[in-house]
mmCIF file of C-alpha atoms and ligand atoms in Angstrom:
data_model
loop_
_atom_site.group_PDB
_atom_site.id
_atom_site.type_symbol
_atom_site.label_atom_id
_atom_site.label_comp_id
_atom_site.label_asym_id
_atom_site.label_seq_id
_atom_site.Cartn_x
_atom_site.Cartn_y
_atom_site.Cartn_z
ATOM 1 C CA MET A 1 -26.900 -0.673 -7.072
ATOM 2 C CA LYS A 2 -27.669 2.698 -8.392
ATOM 3 C CA ILE A 3 -25.157 5.886 -7.865
ATOM 4 C CA SER A 4 -26.941 9.392 -8.486
ATOM 5 C CA ARG A 5 -23.051 11.100 -8.006
ATOM 6 C CA PHE A 6 -19.197 10.748 -7.797
ATOM 7 C CA ASN A 7 -17.379 13.469 -5.855
ATOM 8 C CA LEU A 8 -13.861 13.782 -6.339
ATOM 9 C CA ARG A 9 -11.362 15.826 -4.150
ATOM 10 C CA ILE A 10 -8.152 16.417 -3.930
ATOM 11 C CA ILE A 11 -6.557 16.988 -0.658
ATOM 12 C CA GLY A 12 -2.807 17.754 0.574
ATOM 13 C CA LEU A 13 -1.528 16.717 4.304
ATOM 14 C CA PRO A 14 1.870 17.353 5.303
ATOM 15 C CA LEU A 15 3.974 14.241 7.134
ATOM 16 C CA VAL A 16 5.165 14.749 10.577
ATOM 17 C CA ARG A 17 8.545 14.010 9.070
ATOM 18 C CA PRO A 18 9.963 13.407 5.203
ATOM 19 C CA PHE A 19 10.191 9.870 3.955
ATOM 20 C CA ARG A 20 12.861 9.466 1.786
ATOM 21 C CA THR A 21 13.102 6.376 -0.519
ATOM 22 C CA SER A 22 15.211 5.916 -3.307
ATOM 23 C CA PHE A 23 12.797 7.191 -5.966
ATOM 24 C CA GLY A 24 12.479 10.864 -4.215
ATOM 25 C CA THR A 25 12.143 12.120 -0.689
ATOM 26 C CA GLN A 26 8.307 13.197 0.302
ATOM 27 C CA THR A 27 7.073 15.741 2.562
ATOM 28 C CA ALA A 28 3.410 16.076 2.127
ATOM 29 C CA ARG A 29 1.113 13.108 1.097
ATOM 30 C CA GLU A 30 -1.795 14.821 -2.182
ATOM 31 C CA VAL A 31 -4.398 12.560 -1.969
ATOM 32 C CA LEU A 32 -7.904 12.214 -4.233
ATOM 33 C CA LEU A 33 -10.345 10.595 -2.612
ATOM 34 C CA VAL A 34 -13.650 9.278 -4.476
ATOM 35 C CA GLU A 35 -16.991 9.345 -2.542
ATOM 36 C CA VAL A 36 -19.900 7.304 -4.676
ATOM 37 C CA VAL A 37 -23.123 8.559 -3.348
ATOM 38 C CA THR A 38 -26.282 5.948 -4.175
ATOM 39 C CA ASP A 39 -29.789 6.931 -4.815
ATOM 40 C CA ASP A 40 -30.388 5.543 -0.845
ATOM 41 C CA GLY A 41 -27.980 8.884 0.397
ATOM 42 C CA ILE A 42 -25.244 6.027 1.225
ATOM 43 C CA SER A 43 -21.707 7.365 0.831
ATOM 44 C CA GLY A 44 -18.952 5.221 -0.105
ATOM 45 C CA TRP A 45 -15.519 6.618 0.116
ATOM 46 C CA SER A 46 -12.024 5.688 -1.013
ATOM 47 C CA GLU A 47 -8.614 6.605 -1.548
ATOM 48 C CA CYS A 48 -6.543 6.941 -5.007
ATOM 49 C CA VAL A 49 -2.850 5.546 -3.134
ATOM 50 C CA ALA A 50 -1.297 7.348 -6.988
ATOM 51 C CA MET A 51 1.545 9.614 -5.788
ATOM 52 C CA SER A 52 1.720 13.177 -7.158
ATOM 53 C CA GLU A 53 4.401 12.720 -9.476
ATOM 54 C CA PRO A 54 5.329 9.277 -11.652
ATOM 55 C CA LEU A 55 8.142 8.163 -9.490
ATOM 56 C CA TYR A 56 6.863 4.862 -7.447
ATOM 57 C CA SER A 57 4.159 3.478 -10.192
ATOM 58 C CA PRO A 58 3.630 5.325 -14.387
ATOM 59 C CA GLU A 59 0.310 6.600 -12.111
ATOM 60 C CA TYR A 60 -0.174 10.148 -10.313
ATOM 61 C CA VAL A 61 -2.251 12.227 -8.874
ATOM 62 C CA ALA A 62 -3.704 14.394 -11.520
ATOM 63 C CA GLY A 63 -3.641 11.356 -14.605
ATOM 64 C CA CYS A 64 -5.922 9.012 -12.339
ATOM 65 C CA LEU A 65 -8.091 12.391 -11.754
ATOM 66 C CA ASP A 66 -8.209 12.569 -15.301
ATOM 67 C CA LEU A 67 -9.071 8.644 -15.991
ATOM 68 C CA LEU A 68 -11.752 8.903 -13.383
ATOM 69 C CA LYS A 69 -13.211 11.689 -15.068
ATOM 70 C CA ARG A 70 -12.788 11.053 -18.755
ATOM 71 C CA PHE A 71 -13.203 6.868 -18.900
ATOM 72 C CA LEU A 72 -13.743 5.176 -15.554
ATOM 73 C CA ILE A 73 -16.851 7.136 -13.809
ATOM 74 C CA PRO A 74 -18.513 6.881 -17.333
ATOM 75 C CA ALA A 75 -17.731 3.291 -18.075
ATOM 76 C CA LEU A 76 -20.170 2.364 -14.616
ATOM 77 C CA LYS A 77 -23.049 4.327 -16.088
ATOM 78 C CA PHE A 78 -24.314 5.263 -12.649
ATOM 79 C CA GLN A 79 -25.115 1.957 -12.020
ATOM 80 C CA VAL A 80 -23.300 -1.318 -10.949
ATOM 81 C CA ASN A 81 -22.164 -3.718 -8.462
ATOM 82 C CA ALA A 82 -18.438 -3.766 -7.037
ATOM 83 C CA ASP A 83 -17.921 -7.440 -8.227
ATOM 84 C CA GLU A 84 -18.481 -5.613 -11.874
ATOM 85 C CA VAL A 85 -16.745 -2.758 -11.461
ATOM 86 C CA ALA A 86 -13.341 -4.258 -13.034
ATOM 87 C CA LYS A 87 -15.311 -5.897 -15.622
ATOM 88 C CA ASN A 88 -16.971 -2.524 -16.994
ATOM 89 C CA LEU A 89 -13.359 -0.794 -16.563
ATOM 90 C CA SER A 90 -11.558 -3.512 -18.190
ATOM 91 C CA PRO A 91 -11.532 -1.953 -21.645
ATOM 92 C CA TYR A 92 -8.978 0.791 -20.266
ATOM 93 C CA LEU A 93 -5.532 -0.730 -20.011
ATOM 94 C CA GLY A 94 -3.707 0.507 -16.687
ATOM 95 C CA GLY A 95 -4.982 2.518 -14.266
ATOM 96 C CA GLN A 96 -5.101 -0.268 -11.682
ATOM 97 C CA MET A 97 -4.764 2.625 -8.661
ATOM 98 C CA ALA A 98 -7.568 5.047 -10.485
ATOM 99 C CA LYS A 99 -9.497 1.575 -10.976
ATOM 100 C CA ALA A 100 -9.229 0.684 -7.275
ATOM 101 C CA CYS A 101 -10.256 3.617 -5.889
ATOM 102 C CA LEU A 102 -13.478 3.316 -7.665
ATOM 103 C CA GLU A 103 -13.891 -0.175 -7.226
ATOM 104 C CA THR A 104 -13.337 0.346 -3.422
ATOM 105 C CA ALA A 105 -15.842 3.449 -2.881
ATOM 106 C CA VAL A 106 -18.369 1.343 -4.864
ATOM 107 C CA LEU A 107 -17.543 -1.769 -2.615
ATOM 108 C CA ASP A 108 -17.563 0.612 0.653
ATOM 109 C CA ALA A 109 -21.397 1.885 -0.477
ATOM 110 C CA GLN A 110 -22.550 -1.813 -0.979
ATOM 111 C CA LEU A 111 -21.172 -3.190 2.393
ATOM 112 C CA LYS A 112 -23.214 -0.235 4.303
ATOM 113 C CA LYS A 113 -26.426 -1.199 2.671
ATOM 114 C CA GLU A 114 -25.358 -4.929 3.370
ATOM 115 C CA GLN A 115 -24.587 -4.082 6.579
ATOM 116 C CA ILE A 116 -21.374 -5.669 6.614
ATOM 117 C CA SER A 117 -17.713 -5.043 7.590
ATOM 118 C CA LEU A 118 -15.205 -5.247 4.331
ATOM 119 C CA ALA A 119 -13.379 -7.442 7.038
ATOM 120 C CA LYS A 120 -16.046 -10.003 7.290
ATOM 121 C CA PHE A 121 -16.461 -9.651 3.404
ATOM 122 C CA LEU A 122 -13.141 -10.407 2.416
ATOM 123 C CA GLY A 123 -13.034 -13.305 4.769
ATOM 124 C CA SER A 124 -10.629 -11.881 7.910
ATOM 125 C CA THR A 125 -9.857 -14.625 10.647
ATOM 126 C CA LYS A 126 -8.312 -11.841 12.781
ATOM 127 C CA SER A 127 -9.277 -9.062 14.596
ATOM 128 C CA LYS A 128 -5.697 -7.188 14.855
ATOM 129 C CA VAL A 129 -2.837 -7.151 13.318
ATOM 130 C CA GLU A 130 0.870 -6.408 13.574
ATOM 131 C CA CYS A 131 2.141 -3.198 12.737
ATOM 132 C CA GLY A 132 5.448 -2.861 10.854
ATOM 133 C CA VAL A 133 6.727 0.452 9.777
ATOM 134 C CA SER A 134 9.111 1.917 6.858
ATOM 135 C CA VAL A 135 11.863 3.604 7.559
ATOM 136 C CA GLY A 136 13.265 6.022 5.310
ATOM 137 C CA ILE A 137 16.974 6.551 4.081
ATOM 138 C CA SER A 138 18.571 9.262 5.967
ATOM 139 C CA ASP A 139 21.888 11.681 5.587
ATOM 140 C CA SER A 140 23.317 9.945 8.784
ATOM 141 C CA ILE A 141 23.593 6.897 10.490
ATOM 142 C CA PRO A 142 23.407 8.322 14.245
ATOM 143 C CA LYS A 143 20.154 10.155 13.037
ATOM 144 C CA PHE A 144 18.765 6.873 11.922
ATOM 145 C CA ILE A 145 19.365 4.866 14.565
ATOM 146 C CA ASP A 146 17.508 7.487 16.456
ATOM 147 C CA GLU A 147 14.622 7.576 14.288
ATOM 148 C CA VAL A 148 14.258 3.355 14.439
ATOM 149 C CA SER A 149 15.192 3.601 17.785
ATOM 150 C CA GLY A 150 11.829 6.078 18.547
ATOM 151 C CA TYR A 151 9.942 3.265 16.291
ATOM 152 C CA ILE A 152 11.131 0.513 18.479
ATOM 153 C CA ASP A 153 9.985 2.030 21.642
ATOM 154 C CA GLU A 154 6.675 2.704 20.220
ATOM 155 C CA GLY A 155 6.223 -0.668 19.689
ATOM 156 C CA TYR A 156 6.393 -1.695 16.144
ATOM 157 C CA ARG A 157 6.883 -5.118 15.476
ATOM 158 C CA ARG A 158 8.962 -5.455 12.766
ATOM 159 C CA ILE A 159 11.355 -2.770 11.144
ATOM 160 C CA LYS A 160 11.766 -1.924 7.091
ATOM 161 C CA LEU A 161 14.756 -0.489 5.779
ATOM 162 C CA LYS A 162 14.784 1.413 2.429
ATOM 163 C CA ILE A 163 17.891 1.566 0.942
ATOM 164 C CA GLU A 164 19.845 2.127 -2.516
ATOM 165 C CA PRO A 165 23.360 1.729 -3.593
ATOM 166 C CA ASP A 166 25.604 3.280 -0.842
ATOM 167 C CA TRP A 167 22.808 3.243 1.615
ATOM 168 C CA ASP A 168 22.844 -0.234 1.997
ATOM 169 C CA PHE A 169 25.456 -2.388 4.624
ATOM 170 C CA GLU A 170 26.182 -0.141 6.954
ATOM 171 C CA PRO A 171 22.783 1.122 8.044
ATOM 172 C CA VAL A 172 21.354 -2.293 8.176
ATOM 173 C CA LYS A 173 24.394 -3.258 10.054
ATOM 174 C CA ALA A 174 24.050 -0.627 12.434
ATOM 175 C CA VAL A 175 20.391 -1.500 13.484
ATOM 176 C CA ARG A 176 21.209 -5.486 13.125
ATOM 177 C CA GLN A 177 24.128 -4.401 15.762
ATOM 178 C CA LYS A 178 21.539 -2.745 18.429
ATOM 179 C CA TRP A 179 18.380 -4.982 17.798
ATOM 180 C CA PRO A 180 20.095 -8.908 17.081
ATOM 181 C CA ASP A 181 16.303 -9.943 16.837
ATOM 182 C CA ILE A 182 14.128 -7.503 15.879
ATOM 183 C CA PRO A 183 12.227 -8.662 12.784
ATOM 184 C CA LEU A 184 13.980 -6.498 10.007
ATOM 185 C CA GLN A 185 13.902 -6.121 5.666
ATOM 186 C CA VAL A 186 14.891 -3.925 3.155
ATOM 187 C CA ASP A 187 13.228 -2.423 0.153
ATOM 188 C CA ALA A 188 15.288 -0.790 -2.588
ATOM 189 C CA ASN A 189 12.220 0.015 -4.662
ATOM 190 C CA GLN A 190 14.347 -1.313 -7.967
ATOM 191 C CA ALA A 191 17.393 0.752 -7.127
ATOM 192 C CA TYR A 192 20.215 -1.767 -8.207
ATOM 193 C CA GLU A 193 21.272 -3.595 -11.334
ATOM 194 C CA ARG A 194 21.431 -7.195 -12.201
ATOM 195 C CA SER A 195 25.131 -7.013 -12.039
ATOM 196 C CA ASP A 196 24.588 -6.097 -7.767
ATOM 197 C CA GLY A 197 23.957 -9.570 -7.062
ATOM 198 C CA LYS A 198 27.097 -10.055 -5.263
ATOM 199 C CA LEU A 199 26.641 -6.859 -3.413
ATOM 200 C CA LEU A 200 23.116 -7.618 -2.236
ATOM 201 C CA ALA A 201 23.993 -11.494 -1.045
ATOM 202 C CA LYS A 202 25.900 -9.198 1.270
ATOM 203 C CA LEU A 203 23.251 -8.758 2.887
ATOM 204 C CA ASP A 204 22.787 -12.179 3.901
ATOM 205 C CA GLU A 205 25.013 -11.972 7.177
ATOM 206 C CA PHE A 206 21.826 -10.160 8.829
ATOM 207 C CA ASN A 207 19.222 -12.420 8.862
ATOM 208 C CA LEU A 208 16.588 -10.318 7.170
ATOM 209 C CA LEU A 209 13.112 -11.376 6.807
ATOM 210 C CA LEU A 210 13.260 -10.418 2.397
ATOM 211 C CA ILE A 211 14.709 -7.879 0.239
ATOM 212 C CA GLU A 212 12.122 -6.006 -1.599
ATOM 213 C CA GLN A 213 11.983 -5.414 -5.177
ATOM 214 C CA PRO A 214 15.836 -4.891 -5.971
ATOM 215 C CA LEU A 215 15.609 -4.736 -9.650
ATOM 216 C CA ASP A 216 13.479 -2.857 -11.958
ATOM 217 C CA GLU A 217 9.823 -3.946 -12.114
ATOM 218 C CA HIS A 218 10.023 -5.553 -15.316
ATOM 219 C CA ASP A 219 13.133 -7.562 -14.779
ATOM 220 C CA ILE A 220 11.236 -10.823 -13.269
ATOM 221 C CA LEU A 221 14.121 -12.989 -14.959
ATOM 222 C CA GLY A 222 16.872 -10.881 -13.358
ATOM 223 C CA HIS A 223 14.552 -11.345 -9.992
ATOM 224 C CA SER A 224 14.766 -15.060 -10.349
ATOM 225 C CA LEU A 225 18.833 -15.114 -11.317
ATOM 226 C CA LEU A 226 19.360 -12.699 -8.421
ATOM 227 C CA ALA A 227 17.237 -15.204 -6.084
ATOM 228 C CA LYS A 228 19.818 -18.112 -6.603
ATOM 229 C CA GLN A 229 22.456 -15.509 -5.399
ATOM 230 C CA VAL A 230 21.211 -14.542 -2.242
ATOM 231 C CA LYS A 231 19.984 -16.723 0.745
ATOM 232 C CA THR A 232 17.626 -14.041 2.130
ATOM 233 C CA PRO A 233 14.138 -14.455 0.427
ATOM 234 C CA ILE A 234 13.137 -11.841 -2.743
ATOM 235 C CA CYS A 235 9.525 -10.303 -2.206
ATOM 236 C CA LEU A 236 7.926 -8.060 -5.563
ATOM 237 C CA ASP A 237 6.044 -5.226 -4.739
ATOM 238 C CA GLU A 238 6.050 -2.715 -7.453
ATOM 239 C CA SER A 239 6.227 -5.963 -10.052
ATOM 240 C CA ILE A 240 3.071 -7.407 -8.940
ATOM 241 C CA ILE A 241 0.166 -5.850 -10.594
ATOM 242 C CA SER A 242 -2.836 -8.212 -11.411
ATOM 243 C CA LEU A 243 -2.880 -12.227 -10.357
ATOM 244 C CA GLN A 244 -1.470 -13.364 -13.510
ATOM 245 C CA SER A 245 1.671 -11.355 -12.722
ATOM 246 C CA ALA A 246 1.682 -12.727 -9.445
ATOM 247 C CA GLU A 247 1.467 -15.869 -11.090
ATOM 248 C CA ASP A 248 4.012 -15.670 -13.585
ATOM 249 C CA ALA A 249 6.608 -13.964 -11.147
ATOM 250 C CA ILE A 250 5.957 -17.171 -8.803
ATOM 251 C CA GLU A 251 6.392 -19.709 -11.201
ATOM 252 C CA MET A 252 9.790 -18.087 -12.472
ATOM 253 C CA LYS A 253 10.918 -18.581 -8.868
ATOM 254 C CA ALA A 254 11.520 -14.411 -9.070
ATOM 255 C CA THR A 255 9.865 -14.474 -5.799
ATOM 256 C CA SER A 256 8.930 -16.203 -2.114
ATOM 257 C CA ILE A 257 6.863 -13.986 -0.439
ATOM 258 C CA ILE A 258 4.738 -11.229 -1.886
ATOM 259 C CA ASN A 259 3.883 -7.380 -1.054
ATOM 260 C CA ILE A 260 0.192 -6.954 -1.898
ATOM 261 C CA LYS A 261 -1.005 -3.554 -2.414
ATOM 262 C CA PRO A 262 -4.843 -3.202 -3.197
ATOM 263 C CA GLY A 263 -4.050 -0.290 -5.211
ATOM 264 C CA ARG A 264 -1.361 -1.608 -7.574
ATOM 265 C CA VAL A 265 -3.676 -5.036 -8.437
ATOM 266 C CA GLY A 266 -6.534 -3.003 -9.222
ATOM 267 C CA GLY A 267 -8.212 -3.401 -5.683
ATOM 268 C CA TYR A 268 -9.160 -5.447 -2.705
ATOM 269 C CA LEU A 269 -10.686 -8.256 -5.051
ATOM 270 C CA GLU A 270 -7.889 -8.847 -6.801
ATOM 271 C CA SER A 271 -6.152 -8.394 -3.499
ATOM 272 C CA VAL A 272 -8.031 -11.260 -2.061
ATOM 273 C CA LYS A 273 -7.658 -13.669 -5.335
ATOM 274 C CA ILE A 274 -3.851 -13.302 -4.897
ATOM 275 C CA HIS A 275 -4.035 -13.714 -1.066
ATOM 276 C CA ASP A 276 -5.691 -17.366 -2.255
ATOM 277 C CA LEU A 277 -3.332 -18.280 -4.801
ATOM 278 C CA CYS A 278 0.022 -17.242 -2.882
ATOM 279 C CA GLN A 279 -1.777 -19.501 -0.272
ATOM 280 C CA SER A 280 -2.134 -21.950 -2.331
ATOM 281 C CA LYS A 281 1.072 -22.211 -3.293
ATOM 282 C CA LYS A 282 2.902 -21.279 0.214
ATOM 283 C CA ILE A 283 3.970 -18.118 -0.135
ATOM 284 C CA PRO A 284 3.281 -15.991 2.492
ATOM 285 C CA VAL A 285 1.907 -12.224 2.054
ATOM 286 C CA TRP A 286 2.290 -8.576 3.801
ATOM 287 C CA CYS A 287 0.164 -5.588 3.124
ATOM 288 C CA GLY A 288 2.273 -3.130 2.187
ATOM 289 C CA GLY A 289 1.442 0.923 2.386
ATOM 290 C CA MET A 290 1.446 3.890 0.352
ATOM 291 C CA LEU A 291 1.441 6.562 3.328
ATOM 292 C CA GLU A 292 -2.558 6.168 3.221
ATOM 293 C CA THR A 293 -5.061 8.092 5.279
ATOM 294 C CA GLY A 294 -7.080 6.360 7.570
ATOM 295 C CA ILE A 295 -9.287 5.538 4.263
ATOM 296 C CA GLY A 296 -6.695 3.539 2.935
ATOM 297 C CA ARG A 297 -5.743 2.493 6.500
ATOM 298 C CA ALA A 298 -9.010 1.066 7.515
ATOM 299 C CA ALA A 299 -9.152 -1.036 4.140
ATOM 300 C CA ASN A 300 -5.539 -2.342 4.008
ATOM 301 C CA LEU A 301 -6.035 -3.135 7.647
ATOM 302 C CA ALA A 302 -9.488 -5.598 6.869
ATOM 303 C CA LEU A 303 -7.229 -7.333 3.970
ATOM 304 C CA ALA A 304 -4.401 -7.553 6.508
ATOM 305 C CA ALA A 305 -6.783 -9.360 8.634
ATOM 306 C CA LEU A 306 -6.599 -12.393 6.239
ATOM 307 C CA PRO A 307 -5.165 -15.650 7.358
ATOM 308 C CA ASN A 308 -2.118 -15.867 4.604
ATOM 309 C CA PHE A 309 -1.065 -12.411 5.728
ATOM 310 C CA THR A 310 1.515 -13.941 8.041
ATOM 311 C CA LEU A 311 4.286 -11.233 8.257
ATOM 312 C CA PRO A 312 3.810 -7.937 10.060
ATOM 313 C CA GLY A 313 2.579 -5.035 7.035
ATOM 314 C CA ASP A 314 3.383 -0.996 6.244
ATOM 315 C CA THR A 315 0.296 -1.028 8.465
ATOM 316 C CA SER A 316 1.659 1.797 11.310
ATOM 317 C CA ALA A 317 -0.471 3.839 13.434
ATOM 318 C CA SER A 318 -2.035 7.702 11.883
ATOM 319 C CA SER A 319 0.748 9.105 13.934
ATOM 320 C CA ARG A 320 3.683 7.524 12.065
ATOM 321 C CA TYR A 321 2.521 9.852 9.354
ATOM 322 C CA PHE A 322 0.190 12.934 10.081
ATOM 323 C CA LYS A 323 -0.192 15.236 13.200
ATOM 324 C CA LYS A 324 -4.582 14.875 11.954
ATOM 325 C CA ASP A 325 -5.271 12.144 9.759
ATOM 326 C CA ILE A 326 -8.786 12.972 7.814
ATOM 327 C CA THR A 327 -10.767 9.898 10.267
ATOM 328 C CA ASN A 328 -10.061 8.361 13.789
ATOM 329 C CA PRO A 329 -6.803 8.205 14.072
ATOM 330 C CA PHE A 330 -5.226 4.593 14.049
ATOM 331 C CA GLU A 331 -3.748 3.982 17.040
ATOM 332 C CA MET A 332 -1.039 0.694 18.179
ATOM 333 C CA LYS A 333 -1.691 -1.216 21.229
ATOM 334 C CA ASP A 334 1.531 -3.398 21.830
ATOM 335 C CA GLY A 335 2.439 -3.343 18.359
ATOM 336 C CA TYR A 336 -0.909 -4.240 16.939
ATOM 337 C CA ILE A 337 -3.812 -2.102 15.817
ATOM 338 C CA ASP A 338 -7.654 -3.308 15.893
ATOM 339 C CA VAL A 339 -9.432 -4.032 12.413
ATOM 340 C CA PRO A 340 -12.337 -1.914 11.847
ATOM 341 C CA ASN A 341 -15.417 -4.104 12.208
ATOM 342 C CA GLY A 342 -17.984 -1.241 11.033
ATOM 343 C CA ILE A 343 -20.024 -1.340 8.371
ATOM 344 C CA GLY A 344 -17.852 -0.931 5.082
ATOM 345 C CA ILE A 345 -14.416 0.023 5.203
ATOM 346 C CA GLY A 346 -15.620 1.071 8.876
ATOM 347 C CA VAL A 347 -14.612 4.440 9.157
ATOM 348 C CA GLU A 348 -15.973 8.127 7.968
ATOM 349 C CA PRO A 349 -13.750 11.385 7.180
ATOM 350 C CA ASP A 350 -13.887 14.513 8.820
ATOM 351 C CA ILE A 351 -15.688 16.175 6.314
ATOM 352 C CA GLU A 352 -15.047 19.795 8.263
ATOM 353 C CA TYR A 353 -11.279 18.956 8.558
ATOM 354 C CA LEU A 354 -11.169 17.579 4.745
ATOM 355 C CA ASP A 355 -13.146 21.119 3.403
ATOM 356 C CA SER A 356 -10.155 22.608 5.502
ATOM 357 C CA ILE A 357 -7.506 21.054 3.484
ATOM 358 C CA THR A 358 -8.942 20.463 0.038
ATOM 359 C CA THR A 359 -7.336 21.922 -2.810
ATOM 360 C CA TYR A 360 -9.862 20.593 -5.740
ATOM 361 C CA LYS A 361 -13.314 19.391 -5.743
ATOM 362 C CA GLU A 362 -15.570 18.504 -8.151
ATOM 363 C CA SER A 363 -18.696 16.144 -8.898
ATOM 364 C CA VAL A 364 -20.402 14.024 -11.932
ATOM 365 C CA VAL A 365 -23.653 13.763 -11.156
ATOM 366 C CA ARG A 366 -26.576 11.778 -13.292
ATOM 367 C CA GLU A 367 -28.411 13.714 -15.098
HETATM 368 O O1 NPG B 401 3.938 3.268 5.996
HETATM 369 O O2 NPG B 401 2.478 3.370 4.401
HETATM 370 C C1 NPG B 401 3.618 3.249 4.493
HETATM 371 C C2 NPG B 401 4.940 3.321 4.032
HETATM 372 C C3 NPG B 401 5.869 2.005 3.503
HETATM 373 O O3 NPG B 401 7.471 2.376 2.247
HETATM 374 C C4 NPG B 401 6.307 1.671 2.415
HETATM 375 N N1 NPG B 401 5.832 2.773 0.883
HETATM 376 O O4 NPG B 401 7.535 1.741 -2.117
HETATM 377 O O5 NPG B 401 6.565 0.372 -0.367
HETATM 378 C C5 NPG B 401 6.615 1.159 -0.813
HETATM 379 C C6 NPG B 401 6.676 2.462 0.286
HETATM 380 C C7 NPG B 401 6.090 3.824 -0.770
HETATM 381 C C8 NPG B 401 5.211 5.006 -0.011
HETATM 382 C C9 NPG B 401 5.569 3.640 -2.140
HETATM 383 C C10 NPG B 401 5.114 5.760 -0.754
HETATM 384 C C11 NPG B 401 4.883 4.595 -3.027
HETATM 385 C C12 NPG B 401 4.410 5.733 -2.488
#
């Protein structure tokens, strides 16, 4: 596929409510968007999931922009198919989020040209997916219960609670007491130490679906040791950055469920490989979220429609995050969101709205 230009832009979108995790509080989402324009005049869109600061992963918006401009875009030489992008970018180490973003924009353009939806291309088997919601750390239990209550009333089918030392047992207990049967899981974002096994084992009584990423992302052995101390399944997120890392963590029994985030593993094509591996090893997977706009959400929904995505993901409705999304909003009906079935990722951004929230814009054009 011949590419005539790459349009890069950064937008700023306020969140409807602050989102606090063990690594910080987000009040707005700064998003790097890539538009690939082909010689046929087709636009492929994608969003980079990196945050403004390197708090969740080493990647961050300004760093990804630099990586794209300086190394990744030039490596594609304006002529590439989606299945060759990863190979062309492989000399450059790391940068999964920036690489995923570039590959997805190329893929969107290519699938639009081939008139096929991303969901179909990836191998989806569902037309709608079950919605979970991720609830941030709060400053009081009553305020927190109110927030959870609101989500349950809206119809969310699985609740994920962010935890950290001193915000774990009590909030989880409060939710479990009020909703004894709701599918519930927790996410620590690496906030605990190997020595916290006993403390985390106290959560076993709450019948949680999983504990997500309790320890440092590099501590695969620690997770494997912890898995022997707690009954609740351990699920890795930050530690899984590729097919290889998924294979190693499974083999070491450090994870019995995997959160697949396409941005974190370098793209949707790598995500499908991880999905297939997990399916063959009987490891259930679910699709994580990174406070995506409609562009990233559309592609995540396509992935979450694959058969081994048997747990609800962080695929919430647009209204959970933004007052106004940059695409038509994703709405939840009876706890499900429809998987987009239009060509490519199946959605287009509202350019006029984008222009009004753009903080940076630049094009890399073929000479
Ligand atoms: O619904 O998109 C969502 C947010 C889900 O909790 C969520 N994401 O650690 O998985 C995470 C967390 C996150 C958010 C990570 C933003 C990084 C950035």
